[in-house]
Structure formats: structure tokens, C-alpha cells
Coordinates of C-alpha atoms and ligand atoms in Angstrom, one line a residue:
M140 CA 0.0 0.0 0.0
P141 CA 2.5 2.6 -1.1
D142 CA -0.1 5.4 -1.2
V143 CA -1.3 4.7 2.4
I144 CA 0.8 6.5 5.1
L145 CA -1.2 5.3 8.1
Y146 CA -3.7 2.5 8.8
T147 CA -5.3 0.9 11.7
K148 CA -6.6 -2.7 12.0
D149 CA -9.4 -3.6 14.4
L150 CA -8.3 -0.9 16.9
S151 CA -10.3 -1.0 20.2
K152 CA -10.3 0.8 23.5
A153 CA -12.7 0.5 26.5
F154 CA -13.0 2.7 29.6
G155 CA -14.5 0.4 32.2
G156 CA -17.7 -1.0 30.6
L157 CA -17.8 1.7 27.9
I158 CA -16.3 0.7 24.5
A159 CA -15.1 4.0 23.2
V160 CA -13.4 2.7 20.1
N161 CA -14.7 -0.6 18.7
Q162 CA -12.6 -2.5 16.1
V163 CA -11.8 0.5 14.0
S164 CA -10.0 -0.2 10.7
L165 CA -9.2 2.8 8.5
E166 CA -6.6 4.1 6.0
V167 CA -5.1 7.6 5.6
K168 CA -3.7 8.2 2.1
K169 CA -0.5 10.1 1.5
K170 CA -1.0 13.8 0.8
F171 CA -4.7 13.5 1.4
I172 CA -6.7 15.7 3.8
T173 CA -8.7 13.1 5.7
M174 CA -11.4 14.1 8.1
L175 CA -12.8 12.1 11.0
I176 CA -16.3 13.3 12.0
G177 CA -19.1 12.1 14.2
P178 CA -21.3 13.2 17.0
N179 CA -20.0 14.2 20.5
G180 CA -18.7 11.2 22.4
S181 CA -18.4 9.0 19.3
G182 CA -14.8 8.1 20.0
K183 CA -12.9 10.5 17.7
T184 CA -10.4 11.9 20.3
T185 CA -9.9 8.4 21.8
L186 CA -9.1 7.0 18.3
I187 CA -6.4 9.7 17.6
N188 CA -5.1 9.1 21.1
L189 CA -4.6 5.5 20.2
I190 CA -2.9 6.4 17.0
T191 CA -0.5 8.8 18.5
G192 CA 0.5 6.7 21.5
V193 CA -1.4 8.7 24.2
Y194 CA -3.4 5.5 25.0
K195 CA -2.5 1.9 24.5
P196 CA -5.2 0.0 22.7
D197 CA -6.9 -3.0 24.2
G198 CA -6.7 -4.7 20.8
G199 CA -5.8 -4.0 17.2
K200 CA -2.8 -2.5 15.5
V201 CA -1.5 0.8 14.0
F202 CA 0.8 1.1 11.1
F203 CA 2.7 4.2 9.9
N204 CA 4.8 4.0 6.7
E205 CA 4.4 0.2 6.7
R206 CA 5.9 0.0 10.2
E207 CA 3.9 -1.1 13.2
I208 CA 3.7 1.6 15.8
T209 CA 1.1 0.0 18.2
G210 CA 1.9 0.7 21.8
L211 CA 4.8 3.1 21.1
L212 CA 5.1 6.1 23.5
P213 CA 3.9 9.5 22.2
H214 CA 7.5 10.9 21.8
E215 CA 8.5 7.8 19.9
V216 CA 5.5 8.2 17.5
F217 CA 6.4 11.8 17.2
R218 CA 10.0 11.1 16.3
L219 CA 8.8 8.8 13.5
G220 CA 7.0 11.7 11.9
V221 CA 3.5 11.8 13.4
A222 CA 2.7 15.1 15.1
R223 CA -0.4 15.6 17.2
T224 CA -2.1 18.9 17.9
F225 CA -4.7 19.3 20.6
Q226 CA -8.1 20.8 21.0
I227 CA -6.4 23.5 23.1
P228 CA -2.9 24.5 21.7
Q229 CA -0.1 24.1 24.1
P230 CA 2.8 26.4 23.1
F231 CA 5.5 27.5 25.5
R232 CA 3.7 30.6 26.5
K233 CA 6.7 32.6 27.8
L234 CA 8.8 31.9 24.7
T235 CA 8.6 33.9 21.5
V236 CA 7.2 32.5 18.3
L237 CA 10.7 31.9 16.9
E238 CA 11.9 30.2 20.1
N239 CA 8.8 28.0 20.1
L240 CA 9.8 26.7 16.7
L241 CA 13.5 26.3 17.7
A242 CA 12.5 24.3 20.7
A243 CA 10.8 21.8 18.3
Y244 CA 13.9 21.4 16.1
P245 CA 15.0 17.7 16.2
N246 CA 18.7 18.6 16.7
N247 CA 17.9 21.1 19.3
P248 CA 20.9 20.9 21.6
G249 CA 18.9 21.9 24.6
E250 CA 19.5 24.5 27.3
G251 CA 21.0 27.7 26.1
F252 CA 20.0 27.1 22.5
F253 CA 17.5 30.0 22.5
S254 CA 19.6 32.5 24.4
A255 CA 22.0 31.9 21.5
L256 CA 24.6 33.8 23.4
R257 CA 26.8 30.7 23.7
R258 CA 28.3 30.8 20.3
G259 CA 30.7 28.2 19.0
R260 CA 29.9 24.6 19.0
W261 CA 26.2 24.9 18.0
M262 CA 26.5 27.8 15.7
E263 CA 26.0 26.0 12.4
D264 CA 23.2 24.0 13.7
E265 CA 21.6 27.1 15.1
E266 CA 21.8 29.0 11.9
E267 CA 20.3 26.1 10.0
A268 CA 17.5 25.9 12.6
V269 CA 16.7 29.6 12.4
K270 CA 16.6 29.6 8.6
K271 CA 14.3 26.6 8.7
A272 CA 12.1 28.3 11.3
F273 CA 11.7 31.5 9.2
R274 CA 10.9 29.4 6.1
I275 CA 8.1 27.8 8.0
L276 CA 6.9 31.0 9.6
A277 CA 6.7 32.6 6.2
L278 CA 4.5 29.7 5.0
L279 CA 2.2 30.2 8.0
K280 CA 2.3 34.0 7.6
L281 CA 3.6 34.4 11.1
D282 CA 7.1 35.7 10.1
N283 CA 6.3 39.3 11.1
L284 CA 5.4 38.0 14.6
W285 CA 8.6 36.1 15.2
D286 CA 9.6 38.1 18.3
Q287 CA 6.1 38.1 19.8
E288 CA 5.6 36.1 23.1
A289 CA 3.4 33.1 22.4
S290 CA 1.0 34.1 25.2
K291 CA 0.1 37.3 23.3
L292 CA -1.0 35.5 20.1
S293 CA -4.6 35.1 19.2
G294 CA -6.3 31.7 19.3
G295 CA -5.9 31.2 15.6
Q296 CA -2.3 32.3 15.6
M297 CA -1.6 29.8 18.4
K298 CA -3.0 27.0 16.2
L299 CA -0.7 28.1 13.4
L300 CA 2.2 28.2 15.8
E301 CA 1.4 24.7 16.8
I302 CA 1.4 23.6 13.2
G303 CA 4.8 25.4 12.8
R304 CA 6.2 23.4 15.7
A305 CA 5.2 20.1 14.0
L306 CA 6.7 21.2 10.7
M307 CA 9.9 22.2 12.5
A308 CA 10.1 18.6 13.8
D309 CA 9.7 17.3 10.2
A310 CA 6.3 15.8 10.7
K311 CA 5.1 13.8 7.7
L312 CA 1.6 13.3 9.1
L313 CA -0.3 16.0 11.2
V314 CA -3.0 14.6 13.4
M315 CA -5.2 17.5 14.5
D316 CA -8.0 17.5 17.0
E317 CA -10.5 20.3 16.0
P318 CA -8.0 22.7 14.4
V319 CA -10.6 25.5 14.0
A320 CA -12.6 25.0 17.2
G321 CA -13.4 28.4 18.7
V322 CA -12.0 30.3 15.7
N323 CA -14.1 32.8 13.8
P324 CA -15.2 31.6 10.3
T325 CA -12.9 33.9 8.3
L326 CA -9.9 32.7 10.2
A327 CA -11.1 29.1 10.1
H328 CA -11.1 29.3 6.3
E329 CA -7.6 30.9 6.4
I330 CA -6.4 28.0 8.5
F331 CA -7.8 25.4 6.2
K332 CA -6.3 27.2 3.2
T333 CA -3.0 27.2 4.9
L334 CA -3.2 23.5 5.7
R335 CA -4.0 22.8 2.0
E336 CA -1.1 25.0 1.0
L337 CA 1.2 23.1 3.3
R338 CA 0.0 19.8 1.9
D339 CA 0.7 21.1 -1.7
K340 CA 4.1 22.7 -0.9
L341 CA 5.6 20.3 1.6
G342 CA 3.7 17.1 0.7
I343 CA 2.5 16.5 4.2
T344 CA -0.6 14.4 5.1
L345 CA -3.4 15.6 7.3
F346 CA -5.7 13.6 9.5
L347 CA -8.2 15.9 11.2
V348 CA -11.0 15.6 13.7
E349 CA -13.5 18.5 13.1
H350 CA -17.0 19.5 14.1
R351 CA -17.3 22.5 11.8
L352 CA -18.5 20.6 8.8
D353 CA -19.8 23.6 6.9
I354 CA -16.2 24.9 6.7
A355 CA -14.1 21.8 6.9
L356 CA -15.7 19.5 4.3
Q357 CA -14.9 21.8 1.3
Y358 CA -11.2 21.3 2.0
T359 CA -11.4 17.6 2.6
D360 CA -10.5 14.7 0.2
Y361 CA -11.8 11.8 2.2
V362 CA -14.2 11.5 5.3
Y363 CA -14.7 8.9 7.9
V364 CA -17.7 9.0 10.1
M365 CA -17.7 7.6 13.6
A366 CA -20.7 6.8 15.8
N367 CA -20.7 4.9 19.1
G368 CA -17.1 3.9 18.7
S369 CA -17.4 2.4 15.2
I370 CA -16.7 3.7 11.7
I371 CA -20.1 3.8 10.0
S372 CA -19.2 5.4 6.7
G373 CA -16.3 6.5 4.6
G374 CA -15.8 8.2 1.2
E375 CA -15.8 11.6 -0.6
P376 CA -17.5 14.3 1.4
K377 CA -20.5 14.7 -0.9
Q378 CA -21.2 11.0 -1.0
V379 CA -20.8 10.5 2.7
M380 CA -23.1 13.4 3.7
M381 CA -25.9 11.8 1.7
D382 CA -25.5 8.4 3.4
P383 CA -28.7 7.7 5.4
Q384 CA -26.7 6.1 8.2
V385 CA -24.7 9.3 8.6
I386 CA -27.8 11.5 8.6
E387 CA -29.3 9.2 11.2
A388 CA -26.2 9.3 13.4
Y389 CA -26.3 13.1 13.4
L390 CA -30.1 13.6 13.8
G391 CA -30.8 10.5 15.9
G392 CA -28.9 12.1 18.8
Ligands
ATP23 N1 -10.1 9.0 29.8 C1 -11.4 8.5 29.8 N2 -12.0 7.8 30.8 C2 -13.3 7.4 30.7 N3 -14.1 7.6 29.6 C3 -13.6 8.3 28.6 C4 -12.2 8.8 28.6 N4 -12.0 9.4 27.4 C5 -13.1 9.3 26.7 N5 -14.1 8.7 27.4 C6 -15.4 8.3 26.9 O1 -15.3 7.7 25.7 C7 -16.3 8.1 24.8 C8 -15.6 8.7 23.6 O2 -15.0 9.9 23.9 P1 -14.2 10.8 22.9 O3 -13.6 11.9 23.7 O4 -13.2 9.9 22.2 O5 -15.3 11.3 21.9 P2 -15.2 12.5 20.8 O6 -15.8 11.8 19.6 O7 -13.8 13.0 20.7 O8 -16.2 13.6 21.3 P3 -16.2 15.2 21.1 O9 -16.7 15.4 19.7 O10 -17.2 15.7 22.1 O11 -14.8 15.7 21.3 C9 -17.2 9.1 25.5 O12 -18.3 8.4 26.0 C10 -16.3 9.6 26.7 O13 -17.0 10.0 27.8
MG24 MG1 -13.0 14.9 21.0

């Protein structure tokens, strides 16, 4: 399956007696924008927690780039190229935009890197990192804010910063939980356009959970629908939104 970057096989997770994710098998195609939708509590966040190592599954498997990653820890999954963003962005609030990116650089030599006063051994690495950071900030249109403290950014800018940190770490697959939650419609469209541009320019793959279907579906190549822990439908957005089972899941409550 050379065109598939990630797939799950019969992935399951229960919390006590509640089966949150029930034998889910799905595929994410390379360079696609794939969306996971479904009513509240249907298991979407739990599923991406299983994929990104936050939870260990009770059963089933996860494969990334043909390699089994089931049960790996979040930082191990991250190092392989799967970056996760959260419903609420978690930047280093006291660091600047640029410093936040530098902290995500894989060769980041650690303490003292940001202060950049300690020239010498790390200089070449630092220069490379700073250049890379500015390339990414330009793509995200955050370059004019490079010196801004992260805590002063708007909600939408924080989401972009989080994406920037993932790109800085060379993520091949971005897994995002509700990237435009709480963002106004104009900015939400901007964020989706930016994501599509990143896909086109950098060749990354996106796997997103989103509730804002009116906005998100027009940027989506493929949709999976979850209800009560199971995948009930999958396909192109237009087709899926006409599926009686999907309509029932949303209206049935
Ligand atoms: N850590 C946990 N402990 C116990 N139950 C949990 C836990 N996490 C999730 N659940 C339950 O598992 C089910 C699926 O939750 P999940 O958060 O995955 O849904 P979701 O589709 O992401 O919902 P939303 O759209 O509201 O974000 C829910 O019934 C939820 O209450
Ligand atoms: Mg959720």
C-alpha cells in the first residue's frame, strides 16, 4: 500500500464498561486531507489518542509508513514523523514565536540554545534551525510575529504556531483535533487554506477531527464517520453526507 501513510486494524479501547473505540480499521492516504467526523462522544479523540500513543489499545494495530507503531510512546511516534495537535494549543507561552519553533527542532541541543549567546559549537546548527524556522513562519504568515511572546498570540495564531512546531520537527503526518474550534469563520477558512497549501508545498498528510463541517468539508479529500465507537461510513464528502446512516447518526442524537 505505497499510497497509504497510516492505517489501523481492528483498533479497540474501552473505559470500564464503555467501548469508546470498537474494532476500527481505517486508512489515511498520503498527501490527502482526511477528516474524521461524528457526534459528541463517538470516540474520535480516543481514536487519535490510540494512533498517537497517548493511550495503549486493548486490541488491534496501528501502522505508519508500513511500520507497526502500536503501543509506542507519544514521543516515539512523534520522532517517526507523526505530530499531534490538541483541541487547546499548548505552546511554551513565555517563549517567543521563533523560540517555540526552535524548541521543536529535532537537533535542538537543549538548554542555552534559545539564548543563542553561547556561540561556538552549536553555531552552524543554530543557523540552520533559524533559517528553517523562518521558512516555516513565512508559509504560515507568522514571520512578522517572530519576536512576539506566544501568550500574546490570538487563538488562531496559536493554532498556526502549533502547526509550525510540528513542521519544524519534520512531521510527515499531522493529526489534529479540532483545528478550527473556537476560531471565527474567516480565520477558520484561512487556517484550512494554509493547511491545504502546506500539503501542496511540503507534501505532508493531514488527518483531522472536526465538528465545523460547513467549513471543513470543502477542504477535505476523504471523510470517515464515527458513531458509538465504530466507523459507519467513509468516502468523498458529498457522497458521505448523503449516506442515510450518517444523517441518522447526526439527527438521531
Ligand atoms: N479517559 C477517559 N475515561 C473514561 N471515559 C472516557 C475517557 N475518554 C473518553 N471517554 C469516553 O469515551 C467516549 C468517547 O469519547 P471521545 O472523547 O473519544 O469522543 P469524541 O468523539 O472525541 O467527542 P467530542 O466530539 O465531544 O470531542 C465518551 O463516552 C467519553 O465519555
Ligand atoms: Mg473529541
